[in-house]
Coordinates of C-alpha atoms and ligand atoms in Angstrom, one line a residue:
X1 CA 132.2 247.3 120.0
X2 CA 130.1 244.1 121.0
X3 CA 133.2 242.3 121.7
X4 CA 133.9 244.4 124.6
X5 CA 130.8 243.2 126.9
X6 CA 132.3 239.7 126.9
X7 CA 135.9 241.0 127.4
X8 CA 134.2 242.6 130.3
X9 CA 133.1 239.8 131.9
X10 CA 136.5 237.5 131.5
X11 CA 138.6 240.5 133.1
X12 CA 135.6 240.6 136.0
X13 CA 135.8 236.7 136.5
X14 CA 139.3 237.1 136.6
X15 CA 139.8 239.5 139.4
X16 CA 137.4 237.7 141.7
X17 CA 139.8 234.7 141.6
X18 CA 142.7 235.9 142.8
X19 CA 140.1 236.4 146.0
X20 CA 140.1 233.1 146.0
X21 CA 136.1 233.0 146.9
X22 CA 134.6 229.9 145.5
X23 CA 130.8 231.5 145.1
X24 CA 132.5 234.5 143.6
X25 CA 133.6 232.7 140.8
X26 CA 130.2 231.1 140.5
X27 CA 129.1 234.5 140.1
X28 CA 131.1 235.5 137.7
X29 CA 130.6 232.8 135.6
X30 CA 127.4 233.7 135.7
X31 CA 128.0 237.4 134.5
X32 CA 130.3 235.7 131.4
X33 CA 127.0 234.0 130.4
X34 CA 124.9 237.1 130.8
X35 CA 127.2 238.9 128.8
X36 CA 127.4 236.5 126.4
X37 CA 123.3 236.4 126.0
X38 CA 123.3 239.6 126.2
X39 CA 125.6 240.5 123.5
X40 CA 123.7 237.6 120.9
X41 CA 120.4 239.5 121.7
X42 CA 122.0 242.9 120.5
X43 CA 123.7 241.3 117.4
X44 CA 119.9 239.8 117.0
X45 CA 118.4 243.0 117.4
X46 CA 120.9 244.5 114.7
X47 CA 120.4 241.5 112.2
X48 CA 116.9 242.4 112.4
X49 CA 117.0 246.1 112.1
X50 CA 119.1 245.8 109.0
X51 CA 116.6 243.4 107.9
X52 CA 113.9 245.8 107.8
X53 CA 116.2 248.2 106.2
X54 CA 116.3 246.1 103.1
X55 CA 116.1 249.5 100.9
X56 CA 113.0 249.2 98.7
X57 CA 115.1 249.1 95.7
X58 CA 116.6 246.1 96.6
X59 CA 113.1 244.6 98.1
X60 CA 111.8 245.2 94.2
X61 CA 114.7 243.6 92.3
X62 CA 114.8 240.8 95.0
X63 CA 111.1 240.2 94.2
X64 CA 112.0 240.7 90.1
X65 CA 114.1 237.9 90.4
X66 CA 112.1 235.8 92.9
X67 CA 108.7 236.5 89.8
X68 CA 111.2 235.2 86.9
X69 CA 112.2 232.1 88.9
X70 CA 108.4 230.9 89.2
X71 CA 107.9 231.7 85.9
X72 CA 106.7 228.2 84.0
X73 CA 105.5 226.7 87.4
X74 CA 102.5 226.4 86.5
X75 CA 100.1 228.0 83.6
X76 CA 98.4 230.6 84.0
X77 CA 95.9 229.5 81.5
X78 CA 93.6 226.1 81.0
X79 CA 94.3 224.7 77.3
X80 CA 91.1 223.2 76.4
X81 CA 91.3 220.3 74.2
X82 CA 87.9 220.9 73.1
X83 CA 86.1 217.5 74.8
X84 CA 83.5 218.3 77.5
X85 CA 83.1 215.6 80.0
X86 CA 79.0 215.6 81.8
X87 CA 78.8 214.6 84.7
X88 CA 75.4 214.7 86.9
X89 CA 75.5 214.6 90.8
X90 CA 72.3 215.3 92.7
X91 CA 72.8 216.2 96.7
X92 CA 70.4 214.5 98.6
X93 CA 69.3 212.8 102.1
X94 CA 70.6 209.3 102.2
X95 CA 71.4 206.0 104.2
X96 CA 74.8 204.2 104.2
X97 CA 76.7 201.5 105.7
X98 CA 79.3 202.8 108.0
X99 CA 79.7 200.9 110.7
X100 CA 79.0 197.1 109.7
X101 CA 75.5 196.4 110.7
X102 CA 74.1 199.7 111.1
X103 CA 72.1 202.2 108.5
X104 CA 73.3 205.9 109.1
X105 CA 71.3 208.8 107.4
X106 CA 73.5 211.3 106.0
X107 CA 73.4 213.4 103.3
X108 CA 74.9 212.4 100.4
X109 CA 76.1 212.9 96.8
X110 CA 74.4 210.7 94.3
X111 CA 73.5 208.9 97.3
X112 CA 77.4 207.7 98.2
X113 CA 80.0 208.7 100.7
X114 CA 82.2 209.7 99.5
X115 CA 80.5 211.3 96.8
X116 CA 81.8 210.3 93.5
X117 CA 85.0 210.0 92.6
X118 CA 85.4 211.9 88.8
X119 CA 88.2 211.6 86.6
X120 CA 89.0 213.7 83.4
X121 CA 92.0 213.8 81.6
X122 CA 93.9 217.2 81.7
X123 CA 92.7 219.1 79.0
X124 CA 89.5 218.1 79.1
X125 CA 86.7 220.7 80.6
X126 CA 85.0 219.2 83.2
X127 CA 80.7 219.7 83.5
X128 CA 78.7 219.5 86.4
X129 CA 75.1 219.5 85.9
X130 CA 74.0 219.3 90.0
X131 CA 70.6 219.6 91.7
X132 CA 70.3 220.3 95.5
X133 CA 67.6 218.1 96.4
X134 CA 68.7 219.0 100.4
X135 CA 66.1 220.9 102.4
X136 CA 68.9 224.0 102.8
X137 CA 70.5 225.6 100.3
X138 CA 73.9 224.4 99.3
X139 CA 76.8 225.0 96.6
X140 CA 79.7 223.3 96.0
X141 CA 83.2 224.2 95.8
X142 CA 86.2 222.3 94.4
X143 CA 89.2 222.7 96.5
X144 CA 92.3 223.1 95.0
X145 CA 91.4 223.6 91.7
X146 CA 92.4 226.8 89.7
X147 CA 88.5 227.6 88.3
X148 CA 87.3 230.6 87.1
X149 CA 86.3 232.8 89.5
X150 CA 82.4 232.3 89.2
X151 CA 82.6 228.6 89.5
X152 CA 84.4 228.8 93.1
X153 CA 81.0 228.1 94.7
X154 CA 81.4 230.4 97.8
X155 CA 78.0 232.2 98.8
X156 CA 78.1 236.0 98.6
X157 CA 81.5 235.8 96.8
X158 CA 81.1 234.4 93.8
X159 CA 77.7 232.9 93.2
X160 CA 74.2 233.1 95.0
X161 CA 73.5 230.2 97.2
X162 CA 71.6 227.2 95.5
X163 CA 67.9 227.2 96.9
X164 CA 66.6 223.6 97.7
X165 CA 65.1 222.2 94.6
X166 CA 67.4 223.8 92.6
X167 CA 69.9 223.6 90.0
X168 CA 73.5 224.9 88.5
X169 CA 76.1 223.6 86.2
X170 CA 79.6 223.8 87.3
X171 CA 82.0 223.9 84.4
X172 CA 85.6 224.6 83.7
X173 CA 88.8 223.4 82.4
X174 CA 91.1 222.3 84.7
X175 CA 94.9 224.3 84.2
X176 CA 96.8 221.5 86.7
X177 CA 96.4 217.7 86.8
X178 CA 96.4 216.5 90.4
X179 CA 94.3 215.5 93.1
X180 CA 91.0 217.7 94.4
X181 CA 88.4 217.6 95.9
X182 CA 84.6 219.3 96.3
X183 CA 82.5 220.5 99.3
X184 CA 79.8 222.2 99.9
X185 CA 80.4 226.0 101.2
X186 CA 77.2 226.9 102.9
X187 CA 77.0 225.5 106.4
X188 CA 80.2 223.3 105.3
X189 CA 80.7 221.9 109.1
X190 CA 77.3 220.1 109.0
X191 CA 76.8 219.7 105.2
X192 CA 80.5 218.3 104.8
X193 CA 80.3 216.3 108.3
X194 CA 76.7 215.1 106.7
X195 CA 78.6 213.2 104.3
X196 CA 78.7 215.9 101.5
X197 CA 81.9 215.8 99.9
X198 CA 83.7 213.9 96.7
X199 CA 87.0 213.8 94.4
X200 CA 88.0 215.4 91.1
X201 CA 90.9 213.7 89.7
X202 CA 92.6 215.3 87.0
X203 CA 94.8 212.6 85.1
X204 CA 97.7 213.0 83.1
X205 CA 100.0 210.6 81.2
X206 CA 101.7 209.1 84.0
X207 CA 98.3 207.4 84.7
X208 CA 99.1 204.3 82.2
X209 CA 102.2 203.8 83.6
X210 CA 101.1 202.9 87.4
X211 CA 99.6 199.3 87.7
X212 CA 97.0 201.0 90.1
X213 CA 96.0 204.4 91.4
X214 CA 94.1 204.5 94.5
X215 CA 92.4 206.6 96.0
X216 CA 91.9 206.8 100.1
X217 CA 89.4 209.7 101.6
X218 CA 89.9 210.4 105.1
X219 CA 86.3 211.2 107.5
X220 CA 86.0 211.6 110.6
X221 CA 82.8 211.0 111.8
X222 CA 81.1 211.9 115.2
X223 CA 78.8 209.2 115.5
X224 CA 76.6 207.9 118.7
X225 CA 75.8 204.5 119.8
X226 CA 73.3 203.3 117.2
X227 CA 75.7 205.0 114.2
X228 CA 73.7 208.0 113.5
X229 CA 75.7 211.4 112.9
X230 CA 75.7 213.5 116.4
X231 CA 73.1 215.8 115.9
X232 CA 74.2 218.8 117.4
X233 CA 76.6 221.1 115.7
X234 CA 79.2 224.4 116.6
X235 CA 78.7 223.4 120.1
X236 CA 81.0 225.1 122.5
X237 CA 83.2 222.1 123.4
X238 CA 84.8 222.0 119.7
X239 CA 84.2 225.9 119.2
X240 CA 86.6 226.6 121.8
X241 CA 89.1 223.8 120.6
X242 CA 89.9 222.8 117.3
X243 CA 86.9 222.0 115.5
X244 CA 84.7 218.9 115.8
X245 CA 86.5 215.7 116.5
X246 CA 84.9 212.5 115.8
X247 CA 84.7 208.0 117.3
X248 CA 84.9 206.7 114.0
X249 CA 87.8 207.5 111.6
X250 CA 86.4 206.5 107.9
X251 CA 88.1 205.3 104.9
X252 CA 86.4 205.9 102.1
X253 CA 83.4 205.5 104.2
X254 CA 84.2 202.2 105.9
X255 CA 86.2 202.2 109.0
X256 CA 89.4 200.6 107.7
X257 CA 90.6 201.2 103.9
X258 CA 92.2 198.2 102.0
X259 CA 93.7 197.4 98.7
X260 CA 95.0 194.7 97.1
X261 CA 98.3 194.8 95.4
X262 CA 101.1 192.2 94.0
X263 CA 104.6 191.7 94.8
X264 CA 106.5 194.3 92.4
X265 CA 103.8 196.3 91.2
X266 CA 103.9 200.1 91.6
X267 CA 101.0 202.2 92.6
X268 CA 99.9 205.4 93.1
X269 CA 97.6 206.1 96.5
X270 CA 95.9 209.4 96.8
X271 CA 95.3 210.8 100.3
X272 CA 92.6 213.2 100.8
X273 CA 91.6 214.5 104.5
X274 CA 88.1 215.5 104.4
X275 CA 87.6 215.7 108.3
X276 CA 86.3 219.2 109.7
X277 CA 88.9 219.4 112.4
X278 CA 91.0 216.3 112.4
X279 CA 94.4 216.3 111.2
X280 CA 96.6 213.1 110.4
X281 CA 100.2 212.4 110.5
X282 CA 100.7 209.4 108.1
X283 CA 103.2 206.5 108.1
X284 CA 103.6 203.3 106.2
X285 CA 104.5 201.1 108.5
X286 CA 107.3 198.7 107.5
X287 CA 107.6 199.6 103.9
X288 CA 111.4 200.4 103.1
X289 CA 111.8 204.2 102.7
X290 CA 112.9 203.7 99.5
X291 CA 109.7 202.2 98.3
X292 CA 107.7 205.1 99.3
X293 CA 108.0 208.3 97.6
X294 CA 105.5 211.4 98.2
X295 CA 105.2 212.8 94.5
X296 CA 102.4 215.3 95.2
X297 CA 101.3 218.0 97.8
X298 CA 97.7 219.4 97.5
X299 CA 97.2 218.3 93.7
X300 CA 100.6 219.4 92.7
X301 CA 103.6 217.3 91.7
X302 CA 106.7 218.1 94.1
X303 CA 110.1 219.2 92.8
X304 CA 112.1 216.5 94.6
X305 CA 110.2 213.2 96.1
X306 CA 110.4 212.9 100.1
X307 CA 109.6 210.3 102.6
X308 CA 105.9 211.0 103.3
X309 CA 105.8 209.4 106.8
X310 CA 105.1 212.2 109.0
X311 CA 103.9 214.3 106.5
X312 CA 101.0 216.3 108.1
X313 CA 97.5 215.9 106.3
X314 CA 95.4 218.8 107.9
X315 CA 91.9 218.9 106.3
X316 CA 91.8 219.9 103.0
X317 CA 95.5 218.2 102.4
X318 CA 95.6 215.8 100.0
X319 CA 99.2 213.7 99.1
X320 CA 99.6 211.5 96.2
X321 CA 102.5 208.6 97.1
X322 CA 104.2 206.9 94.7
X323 CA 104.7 203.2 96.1
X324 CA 106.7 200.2 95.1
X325 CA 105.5 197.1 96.5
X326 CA 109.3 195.3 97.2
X327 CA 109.6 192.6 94.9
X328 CA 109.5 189.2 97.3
X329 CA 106.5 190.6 99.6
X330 CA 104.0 188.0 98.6
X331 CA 101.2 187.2 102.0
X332 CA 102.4 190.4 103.4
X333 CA 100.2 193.2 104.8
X334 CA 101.8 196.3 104.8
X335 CA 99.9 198.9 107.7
X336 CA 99.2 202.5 107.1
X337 CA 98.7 204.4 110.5
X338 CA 98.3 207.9 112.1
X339 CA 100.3 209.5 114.3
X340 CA 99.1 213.0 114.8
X341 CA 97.8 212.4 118.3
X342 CA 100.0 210.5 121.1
X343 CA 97.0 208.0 120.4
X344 CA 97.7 205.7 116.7
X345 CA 94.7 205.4 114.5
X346 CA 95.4 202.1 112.0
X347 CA 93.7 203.2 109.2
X348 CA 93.9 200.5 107.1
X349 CA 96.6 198.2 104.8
X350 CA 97.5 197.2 101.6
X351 CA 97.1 193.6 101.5
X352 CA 100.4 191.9 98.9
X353 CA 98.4 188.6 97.1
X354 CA 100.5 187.3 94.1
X355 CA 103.3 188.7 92.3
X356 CA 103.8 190.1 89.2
X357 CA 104.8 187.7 86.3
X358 CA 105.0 190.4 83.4
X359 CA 108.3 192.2 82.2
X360 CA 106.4 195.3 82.0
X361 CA 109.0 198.4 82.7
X362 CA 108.1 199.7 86.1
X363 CA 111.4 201.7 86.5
X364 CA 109.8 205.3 84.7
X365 CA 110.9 208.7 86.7
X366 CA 109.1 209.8 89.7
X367 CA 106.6 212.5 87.9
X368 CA 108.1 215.5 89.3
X369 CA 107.8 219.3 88.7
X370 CA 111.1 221.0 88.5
X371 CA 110.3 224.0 87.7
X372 CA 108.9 224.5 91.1
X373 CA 110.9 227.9 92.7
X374 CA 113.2 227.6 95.6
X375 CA 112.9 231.7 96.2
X376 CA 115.6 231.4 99.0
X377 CA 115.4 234.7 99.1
X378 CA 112.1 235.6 100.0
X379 CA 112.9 234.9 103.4
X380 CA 115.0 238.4 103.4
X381 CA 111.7 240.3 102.0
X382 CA 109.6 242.1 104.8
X383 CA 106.0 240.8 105.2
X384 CA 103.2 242.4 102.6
X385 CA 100.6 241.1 104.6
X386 CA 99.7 239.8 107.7
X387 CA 97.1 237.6 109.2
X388 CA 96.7 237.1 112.7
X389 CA 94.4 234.7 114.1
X390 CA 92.8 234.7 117.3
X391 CA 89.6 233.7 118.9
X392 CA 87.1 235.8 121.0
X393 CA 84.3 235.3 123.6
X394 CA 81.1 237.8 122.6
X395 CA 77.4 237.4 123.9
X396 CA 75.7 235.2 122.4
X397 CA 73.0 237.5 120.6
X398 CA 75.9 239.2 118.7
X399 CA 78.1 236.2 117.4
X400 CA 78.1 235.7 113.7
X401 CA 76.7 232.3 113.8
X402 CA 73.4 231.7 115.5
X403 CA 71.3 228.8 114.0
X404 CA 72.9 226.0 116.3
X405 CA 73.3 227.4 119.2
X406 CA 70.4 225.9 121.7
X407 CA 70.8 226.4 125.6
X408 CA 70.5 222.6 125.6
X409 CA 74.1 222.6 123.7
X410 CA 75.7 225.3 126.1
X411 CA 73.9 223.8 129.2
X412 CA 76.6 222.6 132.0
X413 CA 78.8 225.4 130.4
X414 CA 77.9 227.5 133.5
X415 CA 79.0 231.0 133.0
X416 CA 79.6 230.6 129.4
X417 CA 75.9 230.0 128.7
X418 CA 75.4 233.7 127.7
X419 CA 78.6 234.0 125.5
X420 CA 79.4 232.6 122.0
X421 CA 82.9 232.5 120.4
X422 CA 84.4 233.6 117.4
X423 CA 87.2 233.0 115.3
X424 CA 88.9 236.2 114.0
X425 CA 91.8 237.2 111.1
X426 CA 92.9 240.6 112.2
X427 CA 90.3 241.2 114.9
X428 CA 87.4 240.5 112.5
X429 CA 84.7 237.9 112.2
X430 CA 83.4 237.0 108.3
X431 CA 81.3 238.4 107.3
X432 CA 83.2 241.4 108.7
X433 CA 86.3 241.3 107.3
X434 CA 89.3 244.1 106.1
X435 CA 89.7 243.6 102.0
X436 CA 92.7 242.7 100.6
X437 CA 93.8 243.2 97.2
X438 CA 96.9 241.5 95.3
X439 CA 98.3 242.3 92.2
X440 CA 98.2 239.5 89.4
X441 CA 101.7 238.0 88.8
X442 CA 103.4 240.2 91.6
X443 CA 105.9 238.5 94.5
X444 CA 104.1 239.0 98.0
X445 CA 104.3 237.7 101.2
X446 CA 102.1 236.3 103.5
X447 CA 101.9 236.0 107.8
X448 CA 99.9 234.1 109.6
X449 CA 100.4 234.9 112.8
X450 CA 98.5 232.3 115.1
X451 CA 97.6 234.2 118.7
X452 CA 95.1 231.4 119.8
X453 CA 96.1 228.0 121.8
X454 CA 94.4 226.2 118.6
X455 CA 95.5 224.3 115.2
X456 CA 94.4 226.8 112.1
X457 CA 94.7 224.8 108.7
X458 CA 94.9 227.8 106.6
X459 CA 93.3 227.3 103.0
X460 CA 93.2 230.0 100.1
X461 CA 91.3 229.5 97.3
X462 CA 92.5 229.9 93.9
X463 CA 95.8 230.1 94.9
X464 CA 99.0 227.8 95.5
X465 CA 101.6 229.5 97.7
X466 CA 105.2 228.1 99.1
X467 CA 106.5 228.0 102.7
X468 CA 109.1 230.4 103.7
X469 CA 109.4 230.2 107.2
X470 CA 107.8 228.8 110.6
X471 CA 108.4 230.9 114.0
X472 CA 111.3 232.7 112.2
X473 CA 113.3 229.7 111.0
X474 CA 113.6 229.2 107.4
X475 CA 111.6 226.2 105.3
X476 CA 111.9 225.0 102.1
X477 CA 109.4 222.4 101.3
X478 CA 109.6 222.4 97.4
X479 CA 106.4 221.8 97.0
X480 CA 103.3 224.2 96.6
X481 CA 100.2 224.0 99.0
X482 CA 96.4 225.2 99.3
X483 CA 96.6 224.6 102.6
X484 CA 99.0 225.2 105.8
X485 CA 98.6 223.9 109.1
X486 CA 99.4 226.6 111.2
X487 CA 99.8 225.0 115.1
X488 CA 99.2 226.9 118.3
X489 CA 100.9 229.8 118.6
X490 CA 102.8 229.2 115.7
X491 CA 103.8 232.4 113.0
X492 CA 103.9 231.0 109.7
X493 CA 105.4 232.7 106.7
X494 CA 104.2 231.4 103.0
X495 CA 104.7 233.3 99.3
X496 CA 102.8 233.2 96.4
X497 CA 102.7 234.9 92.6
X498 CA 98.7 235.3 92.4
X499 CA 97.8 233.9 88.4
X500 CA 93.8 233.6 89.1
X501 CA 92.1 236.5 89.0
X502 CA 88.5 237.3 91.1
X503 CA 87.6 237.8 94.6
X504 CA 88.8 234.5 96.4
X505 CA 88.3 233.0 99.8
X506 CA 91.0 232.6 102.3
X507 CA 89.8 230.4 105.4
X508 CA 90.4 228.3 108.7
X509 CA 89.5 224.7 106.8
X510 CA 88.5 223.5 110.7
X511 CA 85.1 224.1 109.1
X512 CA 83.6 224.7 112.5
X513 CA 86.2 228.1 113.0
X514 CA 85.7 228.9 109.4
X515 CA 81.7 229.6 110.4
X516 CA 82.1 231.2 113.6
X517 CA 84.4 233.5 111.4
X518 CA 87.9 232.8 110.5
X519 CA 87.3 233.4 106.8
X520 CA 88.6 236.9 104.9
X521 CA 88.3 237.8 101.1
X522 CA 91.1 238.4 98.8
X523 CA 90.9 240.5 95.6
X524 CA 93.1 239.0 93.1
X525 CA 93.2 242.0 90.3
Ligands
C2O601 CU1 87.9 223.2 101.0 CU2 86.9 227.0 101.2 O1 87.5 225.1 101.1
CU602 CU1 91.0 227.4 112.8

């Protein structure tokens, strides 16, 4: 029947020509392509509507399938091996070198910055004996990793805040080797900006086979002229935008990362963005494609290697790349920049001195997953639940953060002196939020649906979940996430099959959003 409508429009053109009127035809032509639009946006339209018809017979057997496919992708249980690796870490104020020179107070763990850097073997339970020795209460959470529910460290969800002066041991068994990290999750966008933040490494057996494995932790610090941390916080500037954006970009705490590798060798280097609003867009610089492999998303091993250049490290990203340094490199330097902004960030190099001399086998199998799902169809299911995100002017006596808000921060702002914004999911600010309750080991869906002008990197605890689509167009990654960047306006799609039960936070990871209330709860039962 559809065909008709551009039938139409020929036998129309055609007509007008034997006029012989030149503008006619230009009109005609005209209707042909209106037609023709026309007619795609009613076969859209139909697509669609038998899209949402998807009978919920077939939604349930698509989603039996979709479960049975991810079975084995990960366990849904920690096998202890029965050795308990103690750790102590005290939070506390502190003074570091940053910028050369200078003597910047932050707060720290075990007086570092990054805070330390722990490695346990998979397996292994991992014990954290830690003391807040701040002057706020604190707790800390460890991104990524699949804990039981009362070790997540999130205030009023899973554990009481940690007074100043006091104590609690953090213990579990991690269930997936990879690369994590920990934060605080009380005031996280000045405690993490302070400095507060470290790694949790969880090694496997591949370990022995790299010649190194590095670790680089991305900051982004907002410092002033003498290096101390810009004092005021949640001000209205990076409120309304995305988040607090800092001068100095920190690896591993100095301004430029470096390591030093040989000709030949093959490394590991683990990225980790611990910035509250920055995002990075990495690339390595003259190293042959070949030689650079990502192997791991967010902790996870990846079911087929990519190129990582361009890959998108929003905070809370981390990406594990599997390098070879090319055999006759000796004396090179090999630079590893960002992109994310028009403006490049060099953020440091890996410096080639030597070559190796060894016959040591460096050939071994990128360590992969594949048993990661493709679930191609789960672009075909309808949406179980959907997120939108959007911000909100209120006055300034009713916004759900208060603390930092002086009028010498909002002073200049004219008109927007008596107003304070807020972040919402679904119209809500946290700690007013709608619950939501998945089912353990069931297929669901997930929208986020970004109405704001502003970058949401969206971060569920607990849980790993798979891209299905951005703005309507399909995406398979093949690779899990904690995290998704989710740009202006942007409607992002992503799946998951819940194995962690316990009431789990879902959040904004621009920490300075995620306080002014862009965090929700999920019920995992
Ligand atoms: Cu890094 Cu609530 O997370
Ligand atoms: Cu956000």
């Amino acid at each position: 029947m559809l065909a008709i409508i551009p039938l139409w429009g020929i036998i129309a053109s055609m007509s007008v020509l034997n006029n012989g009127l030149k503008f006619k035809l230009i009109i005609s032509i005209g209707i042909i392509l209106l037609a023709v639009a026309f007619s795609y946006i009613l076969h859209f339209i139909n697509a669609n509507l038998s899209k949402s018809e998807l009978a919920s017979k077939d939604i349930f057997t698509i989603k039996q399938k979709l479960i049975s496919e991810f079975d084995g992708a990960y366990p849904e249980q920690a096998s202890p091996n029965g050795t308990v690796r103690t750790f102590k870490m005290t939070a506390a104020k502190s003074k570091v070198e940053i910028v050369p020179g200078y003597k910047t107070d932050v707060w720290a763990y075990n007086g570092q910055v990054p805070g330390p850097s722990f490695r346990i073997k998979l397996g292994e339970t991992f014990r954290l004996e830690f003391k807040n020795m701040l002057d706020e209460p604190t707790t800390i959470h460890f991104h990524g990793v699949r804990v039981p529910n009362a070790m997540d460290g999130v205030p009023g969800v899973t554990q009481d805040p940690i007074p100043p002066g006091g104590s609690f041991v953090y213990e579990f068994t991690p269930k997936d080797p990879g690369t994590y990290w920990f934060h605080p999750h009380v005031r996280s966008f000045e405690q993490v900006e302070r400095g507060l933040f470290g790694t949790l490494i969880v090694e496997d057996d591949t370990k022995e086979l790299y010649d190194k494995d590095e670790l680089w932790v991305m900051d982004d610090w907002r410092l002033t002229s003498d290096a101390q941390v810009f004092p005021n916080f949640m001000i209205m500037p990076d409120l309304m935008h995305d988040g607090r954006w800092g001068n100095v970009i920190t690896v591993n705490g100095k301004p430029k990362g470096m390591i030093k590798v040989k000709a030949g060798e093959r490394i590991r280097m683990r990225f980790v963005n611990s910035s509250n609003g920055r995002s990075y867009k990495l690339y390595f610089d003259n190293l042959p494609k070949e030689n650079i492999k990502a192997i791991a998303v967010d902790g996870m091993y990846v079911k087929k290697v990519f190129n990582p250049n361009g890959f998108e490290l929003a905070p809370g990203n981390r990406l594990d790349v599997d390098i070879k340094i090319p055999k006759n490199s000796d004396g090179k330097v090999f630079a590893i920049v960002d992109r994310f902004l028009n403006q490049e960030n060099y953020l440091g190099e890996i410096v080639v001195d030597g070559a190796v001399t060894d016959d040591k086998d460096r050939t071994f199998p990128y360590p992969i997953n594949p048993r990661i799902p493709d679930w191609n169809e789960a672009f075909d299911l309808p949406i179980d639940k959907l997120y939108v995100l959007d911000r909100r002017m209120v006055p300034r006596s009713q916004a759900v953060y208060k603390d930092e808000i002086s009028s010498s921060n909002t002073g200049g702002m004219g008109m927007m002196g008596g107003m304070a914004v807020e972040w919402t999911i679904n119209g809500k600010a946290y700690p007013d939020f709608d619950p939501v309750s998945l089912k353990f080991g069931e297929f669901n869906k997930i929208r986020f649906k970004n109405n704001s002008p502003n970058y949401h990197p969206m971060h569920l605890h607990g849980q790993f979940f798979k891209l299905v689509a951005r703005n309507g167009k399909k995406v398979n990654e093949g690779f899990f996430r904690d995290t998704v960047l989710v740009a202006p306006k942007e409607t992002v799609d992503i799946a998951l099959v819940p194995l962690d039960k316990g009431r789990w936070l879902s959040h904004c990871h621009i920490l300075e959003h995620a306080d002014a209330g862009m965090m929700t709860v999920v019920e995992v039962e």
